[in-house]
Amino acid sequence: MNDNGLVSSRGIILEFLNKSYSFGSLFILANELDEKRIVCEIKNINEGLDQISFVPLGEDELLFSEDERVHFVNEANNVSFVTKAMKNHNKSWLTLELPTEIRVVNLRQNPRISLSNEVKDTPGRIVSFGEEGDRPLMENLGDCLDISETGASFEIKASRIDGYYKGDQVELSISKRFSFLSKVRGRVVHKSLAHMMDKENRTYRIGIKFDKELNLKPIQ
């Protein structure tokens, strides 16, 4: 990876795409002018022909033309690439050229530390207040994987999560022992599928940026 975050190694690109395929990771597809935007998942990767296919997550149509350049960003908003559409199969299945490079962005601005069991409560809790932040919309138990002064990574096990979208306001309950970790407010910066045993047993990872920086010296 160079200083601009560009990865051109075919092996690394295929590893990322195959892992995304096995986890059922989601991607947002858009055209050059950002007029068409649709959430999709990978249908197939053909390494021999250097092709990759996507299908929409819902019933939306794939309104992309052959030879059109299509922009991709993953749900975590830290990997993006551009490639060319090869064939549109009845607007429900899109085959494209395998990308020759992807851009990777490091979303973490501060060093993270792992929390000991003496510090965090098991399980922790996350509450979503949605984009407007005026009332609680959903609540899940989970585990705070790591934390920094400006953000945290939180993990939830569920069959499906319809929420915790980028920009949503959330509140974390990480520790009752330390009051500054009992109710921490912030916004979602990414959500990704971290692990999937089957469709009913999935692990989601949510990245949160705090509204205010925390002083972590009491737990270091």
PDB file of C-alpha atoms in Angstrom:
ATOM      1  CA  MET A   1       0.000   0.000   0.000  1.00  0.00           C
ATOM      2  CA  ASN A   2       1.420   3.413  -0.939  1.00  0.00           C
ATOM      3  CA  ASP A   3       1.131   6.709   0.960  1.00  0.00           C
ATOM      4  CA  ASN A   4      -2.227   7.434  -0.708  1.00  0.00           C
ATOM      5  CA  GLY A   5      -3.723   4.213   0.597  1.00  0.00           C
ATOM      6  CA  LEU A   6      -3.801   2.570  -2.848  1.00  0.00           C
ATOM      7  CA  VAL A   7      -3.383  -1.195  -3.031  1.00  0.00           C
ATOM      8  CA  SER A   8      -2.536  -2.652  -6.458  1.00  0.00           C
ATOM      9  CA  SER A   9      -1.519  -6.179  -5.433  1.00  0.00           C
ATOM     10  CA  ARG A  10      -3.891  -8.609  -7.155  1.00  0.00           C
ATOM     11  CA  GLY A  11      -3.447 -11.109  -4.329  1.00  0.00           C
ATOM     12  CA  ILE A  12      -4.422  -8.610  -1.626  1.00  0.00           C
ATOM     13  CA  ILE A  13      -7.378  -7.343  -3.677  1.00  0.00           C
ATOM     14  CA  LEU A  14      -8.678 -10.877  -4.228  1.00  0.00           C
ATOM     15  CA  GLU A  15      -8.194 -11.708  -0.551  1.00  0.00           C
ATOM     16  CA  PHE A  16     -10.268  -8.681   0.467  1.00  0.00           C
ATOM     17  CA  LEU A  17     -13.034  -9.396  -2.071  1.00  0.00           C
ATOM     18  CA  ASN A  18     -13.226 -13.107  -1.248  1.00  0.00           C
ATOM     19  CA  LYS A  19     -13.411 -12.314   2.464  1.00  0.00           C
ATOM     20  CA  SER A  20     -16.152  -9.755   1.768  1.00  0.00           C
ATOM     21  CA  TYR A  21     -18.017 -12.395  -0.251  1.00  0.00           C
ATOM     22  CA  SER A  22     -17.785 -15.044   2.480  1.00  0.00           C
ATOM     23  CA  PHE A  23     -18.956 -12.563   5.156  1.00  0.00           C
ATOM     24  CA  GLY A  24     -21.786 -11.176   3.023  1.00  0.00           C
ATOM     25  CA  SER A  25     -20.381  -7.649   3.287  1.00  0.00           C
ATOM     26  CA  LEU A  26     -22.338  -4.820   1.693  1.00  0.00           C
ATOM     27  CA  PHE A  27     -21.174  -2.245  -0.850  1.00  0.00           C
ATOM     28  CA  ILE A  28     -22.699   1.001  -2.108  1.00  0.00           C
ATOM     29  CA  LEU A  29     -22.550   1.323  -5.894  1.00  0.00           C
ATOM     30  CA  ALA A  30     -22.765   4.719  -7.602  1.00  0.00           C
ATOM     31  CA  ASN A  31     -22.168   6.218 -11.034  1.00  0.00           C
ATOM     32  CA  GLU A  32     -19.698   9.007 -11.909  1.00  0.00           C
ATOM     33  CA  LEU A  33     -22.150  11.789 -10.980  1.00  0.00           C
ATOM     34  CA  ASP A  34     -23.362   9.983  -7.848  1.00  0.00           C
ATOM     35  CA  GLU A  35     -26.906  10.014  -9.259  1.00  0.00           C
ATOM     36  CA  LYS A  36     -27.422   6.265  -8.954  1.00  0.00           C
ATOM     37  CA  ARG A  37     -26.754   4.759  -5.532  1.00  0.00           C
ATOM     38  CA  ILE A  38     -27.682   1.229  -4.547  1.00  0.00           C
ATOM     39  CA  VAL A  39     -26.664  -1.213  -1.800  1.00  0.00           C
ATOM     40  CA  CYS A  40     -25.374  -4.529  -3.155  1.00  0.00           C
ATOM     41  CA  GLU A  41     -23.522  -7.682  -2.167  1.00  0.00           C
ATOM     42  CA  ILE A  42     -21.112  -9.848  -4.108  1.00  0.00           C
ATOM     43  CA  LYS A  43     -22.740 -12.683  -6.097  1.00  0.00           C
ATOM     44  CA  ASN A  44     -19.660 -14.263  -7.661  1.00  0.00           C
ATOM     45  CA  ILE A  45     -15.909 -13.774  -8.190  1.00  0.00           C
ATOM     46  CA  ASN A  46     -14.366 -15.284 -11.339  1.00  0.00           C
ATOM     47  CA  GLU A  47     -10.605 -15.060 -10.889  1.00  0.00           C
ATOM     48  CA  GLY A  48      -9.920 -16.766 -14.220  1.00  0.00           C
ATOM     49  CA  LEU A  49     -11.818 -14.117 -16.208  1.00  0.00           C
ATOM     50  CA  ASP A  50     -10.963 -11.238 -13.832  1.00  0.00           C
ATOM     51  CA  GLN A  51     -14.655 -10.585 -13.245  1.00  0.00           C
ATOM     52  CA  ILE A  52     -16.813  -9.843 -10.220  1.00  0.00           C
ATOM     53  CA  SER A  53     -20.615  -9.803 -10.021  1.00  0.00           C
ATOM     54  CA  PHE A  54     -22.960  -7.965  -7.661  1.00  0.00           C
ATOM     55  CA  VAL A  55     -26.682  -8.237  -6.887  1.00  0.00           C
ATOM     56  CA  PRO A  56     -28.853  -5.647  -5.089  1.00  0.00           C
ATOM     57  CA  LEU A  57     -29.634  -6.211  -1.415  1.00  0.00           C
ATOM     58  CA  GLY A  58     -33.336  -5.510  -1.956  1.00  0.00           C
ATOM     59  CA  GLU A  59     -35.578  -5.272  -4.986  1.00  0.00           C
ATOM     60  CA  ASP A  60     -34.003  -2.144  -6.472  1.00  0.00           C
ATOM     61  CA  GLU A  61     -32.929  -2.318 -10.107  1.00  0.00           C
ATOM     62  CA  LEU A  62     -29.290  -2.021 -11.157  1.00  0.00           C
ATOM     63  CA  LEU A  63     -29.486   0.911 -13.568  1.00  0.00           C
ATOM     64  CA  PHE A  64     -25.924   0.716 -14.868  1.00  0.00           C
ATOM     65  CA  SER A  65     -24.968   0.460 -18.535  1.00  0.00           C
ATOM     66  CA  GLU A  66     -22.295  -1.716 -20.087  1.00  0.00           C
ATOM     67  CA  ASP A  67     -18.887   0.038 -20.159  1.00  0.00           C
ATOM     68  CA  GLU A  68     -20.091   2.506 -17.488  1.00  0.00           C
ATOM     69  CA  ARG A  69     -17.594   3.264 -14.727  1.00  0.00           C
ATOM     70  CA  VAL A  70     -19.042   2.248 -11.373  1.00  0.00           C
ATOM     71  CA  HIS A  71     -17.802   3.574  -8.014  1.00  0.00           C
ATOM     72  CA  PHE A  72     -17.811   1.262  -4.975  1.00  0.00           C
ATOM     73  CA  VAL A  73     -17.444   1.890  -1.243  1.00  0.00           C
ATOM     74  CA  ASN A  74     -17.851  -0.732   1.464  1.00  0.00           C
ATOM     75  CA  GLU A  75     -20.240  -0.271   4.374  1.00  0.00           C
ATOM     76  CA  ALA A  76     -17.367   0.524   6.719  1.00  0.00           C
ATOM     77  CA  ASN A  77     -16.515   3.436   4.385  1.00  0.00           C
ATOM     78  CA  ASN A  78     -12.802   2.616   4.479  1.00  0.00           C
ATOM     79  CA  VAL A  79     -12.327   0.694   1.208  1.00  0.00           C
ATOM     80  CA  SER A  80     -13.281   2.036  -2.224  1.00  0.00           C
ATOM     81  CA  PHE A  81     -12.567   1.282  -5.854  1.00  0.00           C
ATOM     82  CA  VAL A  82     -13.735   2.071  -9.391  1.00  0.00           C
ATOM     83  CA  THR A  83     -14.214  -0.430 -12.185  1.00  0.00           C
ATOM     84  CA  LYS A  84     -16.107  -0.877 -15.465  1.00  0.00           C
ATOM     85  CA  ALA A  85     -19.432  -2.637 -15.959  1.00  0.00           C
ATOM     86  CA  MET A  86     -19.278  -5.484 -18.488  1.00  0.00           C
ATOM     87  CA  LYS A  87     -22.822  -6.869 -18.561  1.00  0.00           C
ATOM     88  CA  ASN A  88     -26.124  -5.983 -16.926  1.00  0.00           C
ATOM     89  CA  HIS A  89     -28.300  -9.082 -16.479  1.00  0.00           C
ATOM     90  CA  ASN A  90     -31.904  -7.778 -16.582  1.00  0.00           C
ATOM     91  CA  LYS A  91     -31.061  -5.015 -14.070  1.00  0.00           C
ATOM     92  CA  SER A  92     -30.833  -7.594 -11.284  1.00  0.00           C
ATOM     93  CA  TRP A  93     -27.227  -8.784 -11.624  1.00  0.00           C
ATOM     94  CA  LEU A  94     -24.200  -6.775 -12.684  1.00  0.00           C
ATOM     95  CA  THR A  95     -20.901  -8.243 -13.909  1.00  0.00           C
ATOM     96  CA  LEU A  96     -17.861  -5.957 -13.824  1.00  0.00           C
ATOM     97  CA  GLU A  97     -14.123  -6.062 -14.401  1.00  0.00           C
ATOM     98  CA  LEU A  98     -12.156  -7.061 -11.335  1.00  0.00           C
ATOM     99  CA  PRO A  99     -10.651  -3.844  -9.869  1.00  0.00           C
ATOM    100  CA  THR A 100      -6.923  -3.412 -10.450  1.00  0.00           C
ATOM    101  CA  GLU A 101      -6.518  -1.234  -7.357  1.00  0.00           C
ATOM    102  CA  ILE A 102      -8.436  -0.377  -4.192  1.00  0.00           C
ATOM    103  CA  ARG A 103      -8.091   2.533  -1.796  1.00  0.00           C
ATOM    104  CA  VAL A 104      -7.872   1.808   1.922  1.00  0.00           C
ATOM    105  CA  VAL A 105      -8.434   4.570   4.476  1.00  0.00           C
ATOM    106  CA  ASN A 106      -7.405   4.260   8.122  1.00  0.00           C
ATOM    107  CA  LEU A 107     -10.353   5.601  10.113  1.00  0.00           C
ATOM    108  CA  ARG A 108      -8.567   5.446  13.446  1.00  0.00           C
ATOM    109  CA  GLN A 109      -7.012   8.751  14.510  1.00  0.00           C
ATOM    110  CA  ASN A 110      -5.787   7.677  17.953  1.00  0.00           C
ATOM    111  CA  PRO A 111      -4.151   4.539  19.373  1.00  0.00           C
ATOM    112  CA  ARG A 112      -6.667   2.027  20.728  1.00  0.00           C
ATOM    113  CA  ILE A 113      -6.365   0.069  23.957  1.00  0.00           C
ATOM    114  CA  SER A 114      -8.118  -3.161  24.891  1.00  0.00           C
ATOM    115  CA  LEU A 115     -10.224  -3.134  28.047  1.00  0.00           C
ATOM    116  CA  SER A 116      -9.713  -5.717  30.763  1.00  0.00           C
ATOM    117  CA  ASN A 117     -12.651  -7.603  32.245  1.00  0.00           C
ATOM    118  CA  GLU A 118     -12.067  -5.667  35.484  1.00  0.00           C
ATOM    119  CA  VAL A 119     -12.851  -2.432  33.637  1.00  0.00           C
ATOM    120  CA  LYS A 120     -15.747  -3.297  31.353  1.00  0.00           C
ATOM    121  CA  ASP A 121     -19.110  -4.784  32.186  1.00  0.00           C
ATOM    122  CA  THR A 122     -20.109  -8.033  30.518  1.00  0.00           C
ATOM    123  CA  PRO A 123     -22.157  -7.615  28.498  1.00  0.00           C
ATOM    124  CA  GLY A 124     -21.938  -3.986  27.485  1.00  0.00           C
ATOM    125  CA  ARG A 125     -24.836  -2.114  25.944  1.00  0.00           C
ATOM    126  CA  ILE A 126     -25.386   0.125  22.927  1.00  0.00           C
ATOM    127  CA  VAL A 127     -28.462   2.256  22.281  1.00  0.00           C
ATOM    128  CA  SER A 128     -29.228   3.913  18.943  1.00  0.00           C
ATOM    129  CA  PHE A 129     -31.014   7.263  18.794  1.00  0.00           C
ATOM    130  CA  GLY A 130     -30.999   7.414  15.004  1.00  0.00           C
ATOM    131  CA  GLU A 131     -29.801  10.296  12.898  1.00  0.00           C
ATOM    132  CA  GLU A 132     -31.945  12.877  14.685  1.00  0.00           C
ATOM    133  CA  GLY A 133     -30.947  11.727  18.172  1.00  0.00           C
ATOM    134  CA  ASP A 134     -34.253  12.635  19.783  1.00  0.00           C
ATOM    135  CA  ARG A 135     -35.387   9.233  21.110  1.00  0.00           C
ATOM    136  CA  PRO A 136     -34.025   5.699  21.566  1.00  0.00           C
ATOM    137  CA  LEU A 137     -34.823   3.449  18.611  1.00  0.00           C
ATOM    138  CA  MET A 138     -33.045   0.175  19.342  1.00  0.00           C
ATOM    139  CA  GLU A 139     -30.828  -1.390  21.975  1.00  0.00           C
ATOM    140  CA  ASN A 140     -28.391  -4.296  21.868  1.00  0.00           C
ATOM    141  CA  LEU A 141     -26.040  -6.089  24.233  1.00  0.00           C
ATOM    142  CA  GLY A 142     -22.460  -6.474  23.086  1.00  0.00           C
ATOM    143  CA  ASP A 143     -18.795  -6.080  23.855  1.00  0.00           C
ATOM    144  CA  CYS A 144     -16.493  -3.063  23.625  1.00  0.00           C
ATOM    145  CA  LEU A 145     -13.451  -4.469  21.823  1.00  0.00           C
ATOM    146  CA  ASP A 146     -11.165  -1.470  22.191  1.00  0.00           C
ATOM    147  CA  ILE A 147     -11.273   2.233  22.938  1.00  0.00           C
ATOM    148  CA  SER A 148      -9.329   5.457  22.439  1.00  0.00           C
ATOM    149  CA  GLU A 149      -9.817   9.036  23.582  1.00  0.00           C
ATOM    150  CA  THR A 150     -11.948   9.717  20.514  1.00  0.00           C
ATOM    151  CA  GLY A 151     -13.771   6.483  19.719  1.00  0.00           C
ATOM    152  CA  ALA A 152     -14.450   2.809  20.282  1.00  0.00           C
ATOM    153  CA  SER A 153     -15.165  -0.443  18.482  1.00  0.00           C
ATOM    154  CA  PHE A 154     -18.273  -2.303  19.641  1.00  0.00           C
ATOM    155  CA  GLU A 155     -19.321  -5.839  18.669  1.00  0.00           C
ATOM    156  CA  ILE A 156     -22.870  -7.234  18.509  1.00  0.00           C
ATOM    157  CA  LYS A 157     -24.058 -10.782  17.817  1.00  0.00           C
ATOM    158  CA  ALA A 158     -27.364 -10.924  15.942  1.00  0.00           C
ATOM    159  CA  SER A 159     -28.999 -12.553  12.928  1.00  0.00           C
ATOM    160  CA  ARG A 160     -29.522  -9.112  11.356  1.00  0.00           C
ATOM    161  CA  ILE A 161     -29.239  -5.486  12.365  1.00  0.00           C
ATOM    162  CA  ASP A 162     -31.443  -2.861  10.694  1.00  0.00           C
ATOM    163  CA  GLY A 163     -29.886   0.211  12.224  1.00  0.00           C
ATOM    164  CA  TYR A 164     -26.669   1.767  13.490  1.00  0.00           C
ATOM    165  CA  TYR A 165     -26.144   3.485  10.149  1.00  0.00           C
ATOM    166  CA  LYS A 166     -23.318   5.903   9.520  1.00  0.00           C
ATOM    167  CA  GLY A 167     -24.134   9.207  11.257  1.00  0.00           C
ATOM    168  CA  ASP A 168     -26.612   7.708  13.750  1.00  0.00           C
ATOM    169  CA  GLN A 169     -26.243   8.907  17.334  1.00  0.00           C
ATOM    170  CA  VAL A 170     -25.581   6.192  19.907  1.00  0.00           C
ATOM    171  CA  GLU A 171     -24.915   5.784  23.611  1.00  0.00           C
ATOM    172  CA  LEU A 172     -22.518   3.175  24.967  1.00  0.00           C
ATOM    173  CA  SER A 173     -22.625   1.649  28.440  1.00  0.00           C
ATOM    174  CA  ILE A 174     -19.171   0.143  28.842  1.00  0.00           C
ATOM    175  CA  SER A 175     -18.484   0.182  32.584  1.00  0.00           C
ATOM    176  CA  LYS A 176     -20.495   0.911  35.718  1.00  0.00           C
ATOM    177  CA  ARG A 177     -17.335   0.940  37.802  1.00  0.00           C
ATOM    178  CA  PHE A 178     -15.953   3.966  35.929  1.00  0.00           C
ATOM    179  CA  SER A 179     -18.604   6.669  35.627  1.00  0.00           C
ATOM    180  CA  PHE A 180     -17.052   8.279  32.538  1.00  0.00           C
ATOM    181  CA  LEU A 181     -17.645   4.961  30.715  1.00  0.00           C
ATOM    182  CA  SER A 182     -21.201   4.422  31.949  1.00  0.00           C
ATOM    183  CA  LYS A 183     -22.890   6.597  29.318  1.00  0.00           C
ATOM    184  CA  VAL A 184     -20.721   7.641  26.380  1.00  0.00           C
ATOM    185  CA  ARG A 185     -22.380   9.454  23.480  1.00  0.00           C
ATOM    186  CA  GLY A 186     -21.119   9.468  19.930  1.00  0.00           C
ATOM    187  CA  ARG A 187     -21.919   8.804  16.279  1.00  0.00           C
ATOM    188  CA  VAL A 188     -21.555   5.719  14.127  1.00  0.00           C
ATOM    189  CA  VAL A 189     -18.716   6.029  11.605  1.00  0.00           C
ATOM    190  CA  HIS A 190     -18.996   2.527  10.196  1.00  0.00           C
ATOM    191  CA  LYS A 191     -20.739  -0.828  10.561  1.00  0.00           C
ATOM    192  CA  SER A 192     -19.445  -4.068   9.102  1.00  0.00           C
ATOM    193  CA  LEU A 193     -20.096  -7.781   9.235  1.00  0.00           C
ATOM    194  CA  ALA A 194     -17.116  -9.145  11.152  1.00  0.00           C
ATOM    195  CA  HIS A 195     -17.982 -12.841  11.228  1.00  0.00           C
ATOM    196  CA  MET A 196     -20.733 -15.178  10.037  1.00  0.00           C
ATOM    197  CA  MET A 197     -21.193 -18.795  11.086  1.00  0.00           C
ATOM    198  CA  ASP A 198     -24.521 -18.945   9.232  1.00  0.00           C
ATOM    199  CA  LYS A 199     -27.382 -16.560   8.420  1.00  0.00           C
ATOM    200  CA  GLU A 200     -28.687 -16.722  12.000  1.00  0.00           C
ATOM    201  CA  ASN A 201     -25.331 -16.278  13.742  1.00  0.00           C
ATOM    202  CA  ARG A 202     -23.593 -13.108  12.648  1.00  0.00           C
ATOM    203  CA  THR A 203     -21.206 -10.769  14.425  1.00  0.00           C
ATOM    204  CA  TYR A 204     -21.377  -7.072  13.546  1.00  0.00           C
ATOM    205  CA  ARG A 205     -18.703  -4.538  14.384  1.00  0.00           C
ATOM    206  CA  ILE A 206     -19.665  -0.891  14.901  1.00  0.00           C
ATOM    207  CA  GLY A 207     -17.193   1.970  14.984  1.00  0.00           C
ATOM    208  CA  ILE A 208     -18.169   4.986  17.091  1.00  0.00           C
ATOM    209  CA  LYS A 209     -16.630   8.450  17.226  1.00  0.00           C
ATOM    210  CA  PHE A 210     -17.274  10.118  20.587  1.00  0.00           C
ATOM    211  CA  ASP A 211     -18.884  13.547  20.873  1.00  0.00           C
ATOM    212  CA  LYS A 212     -16.212  14.532  23.413  1.00  0.00           C
ATOM    213  CA  GLU A 213     -12.710  13.197  23.989  1.00  0.00           C
ATOM    214  CA  LEU A 214     -12.261  10.949  27.018  1.00  0.00           C
ATOM    215  CA  ASN A 215      -9.461  10.914  29.561  1.00  0.00           C
ATOM    216  CA  LEU A 216      -8.433   7.253  29.704  1.00  0.00           C
ATOM    217  CA  LYS A 217      -5.678   7.595  32.294  1.00  0.00           C
ATOM    218  CA  PRO A 218      -7.826   6.017  35.086  1.00  0.00           C
ATOM    219  CA  ILE A 219      -7.988   2.717  33.152  1.00  0.00           C
ATOM    220  CA  GLN A 220      -4.462   2.613  31.749  1.00  0.00           C
TER     221      GLN A 220
END
